[in-house]
Short mmCIF file of C-alpha atoms in Angstrom, two decimals:
data_model
loop_
_atom_site.label_atom_id
_atom_site.label_comp_id
_atom_site.label_asym_id
_atom_site.label_seq_id
_atom_site.Cartn_x
_atom_site.Cartn_y
_atom_site.Cartn_z
CA MET A 91 0.00 0.00 -0.01
CA THR A 92 2.86 2.39 0.81
CA ASP A 93 4.55 1.74 -2.55
CA LEU A 94 1.21 2.30 -4.35
CA ALA A 95 0.66 5.58 -2.56
CA ALA A 96 4.14 6.70 -3.41
CA ARG A 97 3.55 5.93 -7.06
CA VAL A 98 0.16 7.64 -7.10
CA ALA A 99 1.14 10.80 -5.14
CA PRO A 100 2.53 13.63 -7.25
CA PRO A 101 6.25 14.21 -6.76
CA ARG A 102 7.33 17.01 -4.45
CA PRO A 103 8.65 20.11 -6.29
CA ALA A 104 12.37 20.35 -6.51
CA VAL A 105 14.20 22.69 -4.19
CA SER A 106 15.08 24.97 -7.09
CA ASP A 107 11.43 25.21 -8.15
CA ARG A 108 10.32 26.04 -4.64
CA LEU A 109 12.98 28.71 -4.29
CA LYS A 110 11.90 30.16 -7.61
CA PHE A 111 8.26 30.20 -6.51
CA TYR A 112 8.88 31.92 -3.19
CA GLY A 113 11.49 34.18 -4.73
CA THR A 114 8.93 35.47 -7.17
CA TRP A 115 6.58 36.61 -4.41
CA ILE A 116 9.38 38.02 -2.33
CA GLY A 117 10.60 39.92 -5.37
CA ALA A 118 7.12 41.30 -5.96
CA ALA A 119 6.97 42.46 -2.32
CA LEU A 120 10.34 44.16 -2.64
CA VAL A 121 9.27 45.94 -5.82
CA LEU A 122 6.13 47.25 -4.08
CA LEU A 123 8.30 48.48 -1.17
CA VAL A 124 10.88 50.18 -3.36
CA LEU A 125 8.60 51.84 -5.95
CA PRO A 126 7.71 54.90 -3.81
CA GLN A 127 11.38 55.46 -3.07
CA VAL A 128 12.17 55.65 -6.78
CA PHE A 129 9.03 57.50 -7.90
CA SER A 130 8.03 59.66 -5.00
CA SER A 131 5.81 62.28 -6.63
CA GLY A 132 2.18 62.52 -5.76
CA GLY A 133 1.10 61.63 -9.32
CA SER A 134 3.25 58.50 -9.28
CA LEU A 135 1.79 57.36 -5.92
CA THR A 136 -1.73 57.93 -7.21
CA THR A 137 -0.96 55.95 -10.39
CA PHE A 138 0.51 53.10 -8.40
CA SER A 139 -2.52 53.00 -6.14
CA LEU A 140 -4.86 52.88 -9.12
CA VAL A 141 -2.77 50.11 -10.64
CA GLY A 142 -2.98 48.03 -7.48
CA ILE A 143 -6.76 48.38 -7.30
CA SER A 144 -7.03 47.45 -10.99
CA ILE A 145 -4.87 44.34 -10.51
CA ILE A 146 -7.17 42.98 -7.83
CA PHE A 147 -10.27 43.81 -9.84
CA ALA A 148 -8.91 42.23 -13.02
CA LEU A 149 -7.78 39.07 -11.26
CA SER A 150 -11.21 38.76 -9.59
CA TYR A 151 -12.84 39.06 -13.02
CA ASN A 152 -10.47 36.44 -14.43
CA ILE A 153 -11.78 33.92 -11.88
CA LEU A 154 -15.03 34.10 -13.89
CA LEU A 155 -13.81 34.57 -17.45
CA GLY A 156 -10.35 33.00 -17.66
CA GLN A 157 -10.68 30.23 -15.02
CA THR A 158 -14.37 29.27 -15.31
CA GLY A 159 -15.37 30.56 -18.72
CA MET A 160 -18.19 32.82 -17.60
CA LEU A 161 -18.38 36.16 -19.47
CA SER A 162 -19.81 38.86 -17.22
CA PHE A 163 -20.92 42.33 -18.29
CA GLY A 164 -21.75 43.43 -14.79
CA HIS A 165 -18.77 42.72 -12.58
CA ALA A 166 -18.76 46.34 -11.42
CA VAL A 167 -21.83 45.60 -9.29
CA TYR A 168 -19.72 43.75 -6.64
CA TYR A 169 -16.90 46.31 -6.98
CA GLY A 170 -19.33 49.17 -6.39
CA LEU A 171 -21.18 47.51 -3.56
CA GLY A 172 -17.84 46.89 -1.80
CA GLY A 173 -16.96 50.54 -2.28
CA PHE A 174 -20.27 51.80 -0.87
CA LEU A 175 -20.14 49.48 2.11
CA ALA A 176 -16.58 50.59 2.82
CA ILE A 177 -17.56 54.24 2.82
CA HIS A 178 -20.58 53.59 5.12
CA ALA A 179 -18.32 51.54 7.38
CA ILE A 180 -15.78 54.39 7.59
CA ASN A 181 -18.52 56.86 8.51
CA PHE A 182 -20.01 54.49 11.08
CA LEU A 183 -16.75 53.50 12.69
CA GLY A 184 -15.55 57.08 12.82
CA ALA A 185 -18.81 58.38 14.35
CA ASN A 186 -18.92 55.68 17.00
CA LYS A 187 -15.16 55.66 17.75
CA TRP A 188 -14.83 51.90 17.36
CA ALA A 189 -11.31 50.57 17.66
CA ILE A 190 -11.25 49.12 14.11
CA PRO A 191 -8.42 50.48 11.94
CA LEU A 192 -8.66 51.36 8.25
CA PRO A 193 -6.67 48.33 7.03
CA VAL A 194 -9.56 46.08 8.07
CA VAL A 195 -12.19 48.05 6.07
CA PRO A 196 -11.33 46.42 2.72
CA LEU A 197 -12.39 43.12 4.24
CA ILE A 198 -15.83 44.61 4.89
CA GLY A 199 -16.10 45.51 1.23
CA GLY A 200 -15.05 41.99 0.30
CA LEU A 201 -17.70 40.50 2.53
CA ALA A 202 -20.32 42.80 0.93
CA GLY A 203 -19.36 41.59 -2.51
CA LEU A 204 -19.39 37.95 -1.24
CA PHE A 205 -22.85 38.44 0.25
CA LEU A 206 -24.35 39.77 -2.99
CA ALA A 207 -22.61 37.09 -5.09
CA ALA A 208 -23.88 34.33 -2.76
CA LEU A 209 -27.38 35.86 -2.72
CA ILE A 210 -27.91 36.06 -6.52
CA GLY A 211 -25.21 33.73 -7.79
CA TRP A 212 -27.17 30.44 -7.32
CA VAL A 213 -29.70 31.58 -9.93
CA MET A 214 -27.25 33.30 -12.25
CA THR A 215 -24.85 30.39 -12.45
CA GLN A 216 -27.53 27.90 -13.47
CA ARG A 217 -26.50 28.77 -17.02
CA SER A 218 -23.26 29.81 -18.57
CA GLY A 219 -22.28 31.36 -21.89
CA THR A 220 -24.60 33.88 -23.48
CA ALA A 221 -27.39 33.42 -20.92
CA PHE A 222 -25.10 34.22 -18.03
CA ALA A 223 -23.70 37.26 -19.86
CA MET A 224 -27.15 38.64 -20.52
CA ILE A 225 -28.27 38.06 -16.97
CA SER A 226 -25.19 39.81 -15.64
CA LEU A 227 -25.82 42.79 -18.00
CA GLY A 228 -29.45 43.07 -16.83
CA LEU A 229 -28.43 42.96 -13.17
CA ALA A 230 -25.75 45.65 -13.79
CA GLU A 231 -28.30 47.97 -15.41
CA LEU A 232 -30.78 47.33 -12.58
CA VAL A 233 -28.32 48.17 -9.86
CA ALA A 234 -26.83 51.18 -11.71
CA SER A 235 -30.31 52.70 -12.21
CA SER A 236 -31.20 52.01 -8.54
CA ALA A 237 -28.10 53.97 -7.47
CA LEU A 238 -29.84 57.14 -8.62
CA ILE A 239 -33.08 56.26 -6.93
CA LEU A 240 -32.04 54.82 -3.56
CA ARG A 241 -30.42 58.03 -2.34
CA THR A 242 -30.18 57.03 1.28
CA PHE A 243 -27.69 54.31 0.58
CA PHE A 244 -26.09 55.40 -2.67
CA GLY A 245 -26.24 59.16 -2.25
CA GLY A 246 -27.64 59.94 -5.68
CA GLU A 247 -25.43 61.58 -8.27
CA ALA A 248 -23.14 63.09 -5.62
CA GLY A 249 -22.41 59.77 -3.97
CA ILE A 250 -21.30 59.22 -0.37
CA SER A 251 -18.06 60.72 0.97
CA ALA A 252 -16.03 59.92 4.12
CA ASN A 253 -12.92 60.90 6.00
CA ARG A 254 -10.54 57.96 6.30
CA ALA A 255 -8.29 59.83 8.76
CA LYS A 256 -10.98 59.72 11.56
CA LEU A 257 -10.67 55.97 12.13
CA PHE A 258 -8.76 54.26 14.91
CA LYS A 259 -5.03 54.83 14.38
CA VAL A 260 -2.80 51.75 14.34
CA PHE A 261 0.97 52.25 14.93
CA GLY A 262 0.23 55.98 14.80
CA LEU A 263 -0.77 55.90 11.11
CA SER A 264 -3.60 58.27 10.18
CA PHE A 265 -3.71 57.14 6.49
CA GLY A 266 -4.09 60.73 5.48
CA PRO A 267 -0.97 61.03 3.28
CA GLN A 268 -1.05 59.27 -0.05
CA ILE A 269 2.11 57.30 0.72
CA GLN A 270 0.37 55.49 3.55
CA ILE A 271 -2.61 54.72 1.36
CA TYR A 272 -0.20 53.39 -1.31
CA TYR A 273 1.33 50.94 1.12
CA LEU A 274 -2.16 49.90 2.35
CA ILE A 275 -3.25 49.19 -1.23
CA ALA A 276 0.09 47.47 -2.00
CA ALA A 277 -0.28 45.16 0.97
CA TRP A 278 -3.82 44.17 0.03
CA THR A 279 -2.76 43.74 -3.60
CA LEU A 280 -0.01 41.31 -2.64
CA ILE A 281 -2.35 39.43 -0.26
CA ALA A 282 -5.11 39.18 -2.88
CA MET A 283 -2.70 38.04 -5.61
CA ILE A 284 -1.28 35.29 -3.42
CA ALA A 285 -4.79 34.17 -2.35
CA MET A 286 -6.15 34.10 -5.92
CA TYR A 287 -3.09 32.26 -7.17
CA ALA A 288 -3.45 29.72 -4.38
CA LEU A 289 -7.11 29.32 -5.45
CA THR A 290 -6.04 28.34 -8.95
CA ARG A 291 -3.82 25.52 -7.47
CA THR A 292 -6.62 23.99 -5.40
CA PRO A 293 -8.95 21.18 -6.60
CA LEU A 294 -11.63 23.76 -6.94
CA GLY A 295 -9.44 25.85 -9.26
CA ARG A 296 -8.72 22.76 -11.39
CA MET A 297 -12.45 21.94 -11.56
CA CYS A 298 -13.13 25.52 -12.68
CA ASN A 299 -10.83 24.96 -15.62
CA ALA A 300 -12.55 21.67 -16.34
CA VAL A 301 -16.00 23.32 -16.26
CA ARG A 302 -14.67 25.96 -18.61
CA ASP A 303 -13.34 23.39 -21.14
CA ASN A 304 -15.95 20.61 -20.90
CA PRO A 305 -18.83 20.86 -18.40
CA GLU A 306 -20.47 17.63 -19.69
CA ARG A 307 -17.39 15.62 -18.91
CA VAL A 308 -17.17 17.21 -15.42
CA GLN A 309 -20.74 16.14 -14.76
CA PHE A 310 -19.93 12.65 -16.02
CA VAL A 311 -17.14 12.14 -13.53
CA GLY A 312 -19.39 13.07 -10.61
CA TYR A 313 -19.12 16.85 -10.12
CA ASP A 314 -21.89 19.40 -10.49
CA PRO A 315 -20.80 22.22 -12.89
CA HIS A 316 -23.40 24.52 -11.35
CA VAL A 317 -21.87 24.24 -7.92
CA VAL A 318 -18.36 24.83 -9.28
CA ARG A 319 -19.55 27.91 -11.15
CA TYR A 320 -21.37 29.19 -8.07
CA LEU A 321 -18.32 28.86 -5.82
CA ALA A 322 -16.12 30.58 -8.40
CA PHE A 323 -18.75 33.34 -8.66
CA CYS A 324 -18.71 33.88 -4.85
CA PHE A 325 -14.88 34.07 -4.73
CA SER A 326 -14.92 36.51 -7.63
CA GLY A 327 -17.45 38.76 -5.89
CA PHE A 328 -15.39 38.68 -2.70
CA PHE A 329 -12.18 39.96 -4.32
CA ALA A 330 -14.06 42.45 -6.45
CA GLY A 331 -15.55 43.88 -3.24
CA ILE A 332 -12.05 44.24 -1.84
CA ALA A 333 -11.00 46.21 -4.92
CA GLY A 334 -14.03 48.46 -4.69
CA ALA A 335 -13.38 49.12 -0.98
CA LEU A 336 -9.74 50.05 -1.71
CA ALA A 337 -10.97 52.44 -4.45
CA ALA A 338 -13.38 54.06 -2.03
CA ILE A 339 -10.65 54.46 0.56
CA ASN A 340 -8.29 55.93 -1.99
CA PHE A 341 -10.73 58.55 -3.23
CA GLU A 342 -12.75 58.87 0.00
CA ILE A 343 -15.94 58.77 -2.00
CA ALA A 344 -18.18 56.24 -3.67
CA ASN A 345 -20.65 57.23 -6.40
CA SER A 346 -22.75 55.68 -9.19
CA ALA A 347 -19.72 55.51 -11.50
CA TYR A 348 -18.50 52.55 -9.45
CA LEU A 349 -21.49 50.56 -10.64
CA GLY A 350 -21.62 51.70 -14.28
CA ALA A 351 -21.06 49.88 -17.49
CA VAL A 352 -17.76 51.73 -18.04
CA GLN A 353 -16.28 50.10 -14.95
CA SER A 354 -17.41 46.65 -16.09
CA GLY A 355 -16.11 47.28 -19.55
CA THR A 356 -12.73 48.45 -18.27
CA VAL A 357 -12.09 45.32 -16.24
CA LEU A 358 -13.11 43.24 -19.26
CA PHE A 359 -10.61 45.14 -21.40
CA ALA A 360 -7.85 44.74 -18.79
CA ALA A 361 -8.31 41.00 -18.39
CA TYR A 362 -8.61 40.25 -22.11
CA ILE A 363 -5.85 42.57 -23.28
CA GLY A 364 -3.48 41.16 -20.70
CA GLY A 365 -4.39 37.57 -21.54
CA ILE A 366 -7.07 35.49 -19.80
CA GLY A 367 -5.20 32.24 -20.36
CA PHE A 368 -2.47 33.03 -17.83
CA PHE A 369 -2.58 34.12 -14.20
CA ILE A 370 -0.19 36.97 -14.84
CA GLY A 371 -2.26 38.12 -17.85
CA PRO A 372 -4.83 40.25 -15.95
CA ILE A 373 -1.93 41.77 -13.94
CA VAL A 374 -0.19 42.84 -17.12
CA GLY A 375 -3.51 44.02 -18.57
CA ALA A 376 -4.42 46.02 -15.47
CA ILE A 377 -1.05 47.81 -15.51
CA PHE A 378 -1.23 48.45 -19.26
CA VAL A 379 -4.85 49.65 -19.32
CA THR A 380 -4.50 51.92 -16.26
CA VAL A 381 -1.28 53.57 -17.46
CA LEU A 382 -2.53 53.79 -21.07
CA SER A 383 -5.80 55.47 -20.09
CA LEU A 384 -4.02 58.01 -17.92
CA VAL A 385 -1.49 58.79 -20.69
CA LEU A 386 -3.98 58.94 -23.53
CA SER A 387 -6.35 61.18 -21.61
CA ASP A 388 -3.54 63.76 -21.47
CA LEU A 389 -2.71 63.42 -25.15
CA THR A 390 -6.12 63.48 -26.85
CA GLN A 391 -9.76 64.19 -25.94
CA VAL A 392 -10.98 61.10 -27.80
CA TRP A 393 -8.74 58.69 -25.89
CA GLN A 394 -11.58 56.24 -25.40
CA LEU A 395 -11.83 55.79 -29.18
CA TYR A 396 -8.16 54.81 -29.38
CA PHE A 397 -8.68 52.54 -26.43
CA GLY A 398 -11.51 50.76 -28.19
CA LEU A 399 -9.58 50.45 -31.44
CA PHE A 400 -6.69 48.89 -29.59
CA PHE A 401 -8.98 46.39 -27.93
CA ILE A 402 -10.44 45.43 -31.29
CA ALA A 403 -6.87 44.94 -32.61
CA VAL A 404 -6.04 42.65 -29.74
CA VAL A 405 -9.21 40.57 -30.27
CA VAL A 406 -8.56 40.20 -34.00
CA PHE A 407 -4.80 39.80 -34.14
CA ALA A 408 -3.75 38.64 -30.65
CA PRO A 409 -6.60 36.76 -28.94
CA GLY A 410 -4.14 35.46 -26.38
CA GLY A 411 -3.43 38.99 -25.20
CA ILE A 412 -0.12 40.59 -24.45
CA THR A 413 0.92 37.75 -22.23
CA GLY A 414 -0.01 35.22 -24.92
CA LEU A 415 2.24 37.01 -27.42
CA LEU A 416 5.14 36.97 -24.93
CA MET A 417 4.63 33.29 -24.11
CA MET A 418 4.72 32.41 -27.78
CA HIS A 419 8.39 33.34 -27.80
CA ARG A 420 9.37 30.98 -24.96
CA PRO A 421 10.54 28.13 -27.30
CA LEU A 422 12.70 30.63 -29.20
CA VAL A 423 14.20 31.98 -25.99
CA ARG A 424 14.95 28.51 -24.68
CA ALA A 425 16.59 27.52 -27.93
CA GLY A 426 18.53 30.77 -28.14
CA MET A 427 17.00 31.67 -31.54
CA LEU A 428 15.01 34.78 -30.64
CA SER A 429 17.54 37.00 -32.50
CA ARG A 430 16.61 35.36 -35.80
CA VAL A 431 13.10 36.90 -35.83
CA LEU A 432 14.01 40.32 -34.44
CA PRO A 433 15.11 41.80 -37.85
CA SER A 434 11.77 40.93 -39.39
CA TYR A 435 9.97 42.51 -36.43
CA LEU A 436 11.95 45.68 -36.83
CA LEU A 437 11.23 45.74 -40.54
CA ALA A 438 7.50 45.35 -39.96
CA ALA A 439 7.44 47.98 -37.23
CA LEU A 440 8.22 50.89 -39.61
CA PRO A 441 5.21 50.56 -41.97
CA THR A 442 2.96 49.66 -39.01
CA LEU A 443 3.98 52.83 -37.30
CA ALA A 444 3.32 54.78 -40.50
CA LEU A 445 -0.14 53.24 -40.74
CA CYS A 446 -0.96 54.11 -37.08
CA THR A 447 0.31 57.66 -37.62
CA GLY A 448 -1.94 58.06 -40.65
CA LEU A 449 -4.97 56.78 -38.71
CA MET A 450 -4.21 59.14 -35.85
CA LEU A 451 -4.02 62.16 -38.18
CA MET A 452 -7.29 61.24 -39.87
CA ILE A 453 -9.10 60.64 -36.58
CA GLU A 454 -7.91 63.88 -35.04
CA THR A 455 -8.83 65.80 -38.20
CA ILE A 456 -12.32 64.33 -38.26
CA VAL A 457 -12.74 65.13 -34.54
CA HIS A 458 -11.82 68.73 -35.19
CA TYR A 459 -14.59 69.14 -37.82
CA THR A 460 -17.24 67.17 -35.92
CA VAL A 461 -16.57 68.14 -32.30
CA ASN A 462 -14.71 71.49 -32.34
CA PRO A 463 -15.15 73.05 -35.79
CA HIS A 464 -14.86 76.63 -34.60
CA GLU A 465 -11.57 76.18 -32.68
CA ASP A 466 -8.07 76.85 -33.96
CA PRO A 467 -7.24 74.16 -36.63
CA ASN A 468 -3.64 74.14 -35.50
CA ARG A 469 -3.56 71.17 -33.20
CA VAL A 470 -1.08 69.04 -31.35
CA SER A 471 -1.87 65.35 -30.72
CA PHE A 472 0.60 62.77 -29.43
CA GLY A 473 3.25 65.49 -29.63
CA ILE A 474 2.71 65.95 -33.42
CA PRO A 475 1.71 69.48 -34.58
CA PHE A 476 -0.57 69.66 -37.63
CA ASN A 477 -3.21 71.89 -39.26
CA ALA A 478 -6.56 70.09 -39.37
CA ALA A 479 -7.86 72.52 -42.01
CA SER A 480 -5.00 71.96 -44.44
CA PRO A 481 -5.55 69.64 -47.46
CA LEU A 482 -1.97 68.52 -46.97
CA THR A 483 -2.99 66.92 -43.71
CA TRP A 484 -5.69 64.89 -45.40
CA ALA A 485 -3.34 63.89 -48.21
CA ALA A 486 -0.58 62.96 -45.77
CA SER A 487 -2.91 60.84 -43.60
CA ALA A 488 -4.35 59.07 -46.66
CA ALA A 489 -0.91 58.35 -48.10
CA LEU A 490 0.34 57.05 -44.76
CA ILE A 491 -2.66 54.80 -44.39
CA ILE A 492 -2.54 53.39 -47.91
CA VAL A 493 1.23 52.95 -48.21
CA GLY A 494 1.60 51.85 -44.60
CA PHE A 495 -1.09 49.22 -45.01
CA ILE A 496 0.41 47.75 -48.19
CA LEU A 497 3.95 47.63 -46.83
CA ALA A 498 2.82 46.41 -43.42
CA ARG A 499 0.87 43.52 -45.01
CA MET A 500 3.97 42.51 -46.99
CA ALA A 501 6.25 42.88 -43.98
CA TRP A 502 4.05 40.84 -41.65
CA LYS A 503 3.92 38.01 -44.24
CA ARG A 504 7.64 37.94 -44.05
CA VAL A 505 7.42 37.87 -40.23
CA ALA A 506 5.11 34.85 -40.42
CA GLU A 507 7.54 33.02 -42.72
CA SER A 508 10.49 33.82 -40.50
CA TRP A 509 8.55 32.80 -37.42
CA ASP A 510 7.52 29.43 -38.84
CA THR A 511 11.11 28.63 -39.95
CA THR A 512 12.67 29.69 -36.71
CA LEU A 513 10.05 27.90 -34.53
CA THR A 514 10.56 24.65 -36.45
CA ALA A 515 14.33 24.87 -36.00
CA ALA A 516 13.90 25.70 -32.30
CA ARG A 517 11.67 22.72 -31.69
CA ALA A 518 14.07 20.42 -33.55
CA LYS A 519 16.97 21.77 -31.45
CA VAL A 520 15.10 21.22 -28.14
CA HIS A 521 13.98 17.74 -29.20
CA ALA A 522 17.55 16.81 -30.22
CA ALA A 523 18.86 18.00 -26.84
#
C-alpha cells in the first residue's frame, strides 16, 4: 500500500522550483516596497494605487472569465457595492469611535461583494455562456439605475463621501498622506494576488478549468458544474468587493460611477488585453490599461476611441493578449533563436507605425470638424503638430494609411515566414537536446 501511494502521489517540487516560486513573491513584495522610493511624486503614488486596485479587480474578473469561462458584463456591481459598504463603514466607525483600523475596512467591502454574489449567484450560475452574460448585464443595469433612486444608501449623483483619517489609528498611522494609502493598497494587492493564485492551485481551481473546457465531462465524472460555477462566482465577488473598498478608501468617496457599464467594460478590457489564459495576464492588462488610459487622456480628448480600437486589434490579431504574445516566444528563448526573428519584427514595425500615424491624423482631423469646428485648426496630438484645415494633412494621412497598409501587409507576411522557420528549428533543437 505504501509503494502504491508513493507511485500515485505527485512528486514534491524540486528545491530549485520552490525557491523560484517563493522568490517570485518576495521579489514582488520588494518591488512594491521600493517603488515609492524611486518614484516619490504625488502623481506617481496615485498611479501606483490605481494600478494596485485594477490588478485585484482584473484578477477577480479572471476567476469568472479566464478560469471558469463565464463572461460577465456586470462585474462592477460587486466592485461598487464593496466601495459603498466601505464608505458607510468608515463613517459609522468614525462616528462611534470603534477601535477598528482602516486596514480592516477592505475586508468589509469583500464580505459585501461575497454576500451579494452568494445571494444572487445560485440563480445566475444555473446557466453559462450567453445566458449568463445577458443576466449579468441586466443585473448591472438594474443596480446602476437603482443607485440614482435609492439616495439614502447610494447618495444619488453626488455619492457618499467619508474621511478615512478619523478611524482608529494603528501604529500611529492616520492614513491621510497618499504614501500611507499606497502601502495599504500594495499590501492588500499582494495578499489578494497570493490568495487568488493559491485558489487556482486547489482542486476547486482545477475543476473551474474543467468546467470551462468541458462541463459535460465534469458532470460525467461526478461533479456538479453549477456548484463549481457558483463557488467561483462567490470568490470573484469577494475579491471584487475588496478592490471596490480600496478604491473608495483611496478617493474617500463612492458614487454611481463605481457601478456603471464603463467600470465593467474596463475590467473586461484589462483581463482580455493582458491575456485570460495566464494568471499573470490580468496583472499585465491592469497595468497596461491603467497607465494607457492616464497617458492617452492627457494626449487626446478622444482617448476612449483609441482605447476601443486597440481592444479590437487585440481581439482580432492577438486573442491570447499581451501575455499570450510573450509566451509564444518561450521556445525561441529557450533555444537561443530569438535573435533570428527580431530583424523581421523591426522591418514590420516601420510601416505599421506609419499606418498608425496616418490613422491618428485622420481621426484627429475628423474630430476637429465634428466636435470643435470653430476652434483653432492648428492642433497638437501625441506630440505631433498639424493643421486640421489643411488639405496637406488629409493627403498625408491618406498616403500614410494606404502605403503603410500595403507595406505592413507585405512585412508581416515575411514575419510569419521567419517565425515558422525559426520555430521549427527551435523545436528540432530542443528535441535533439
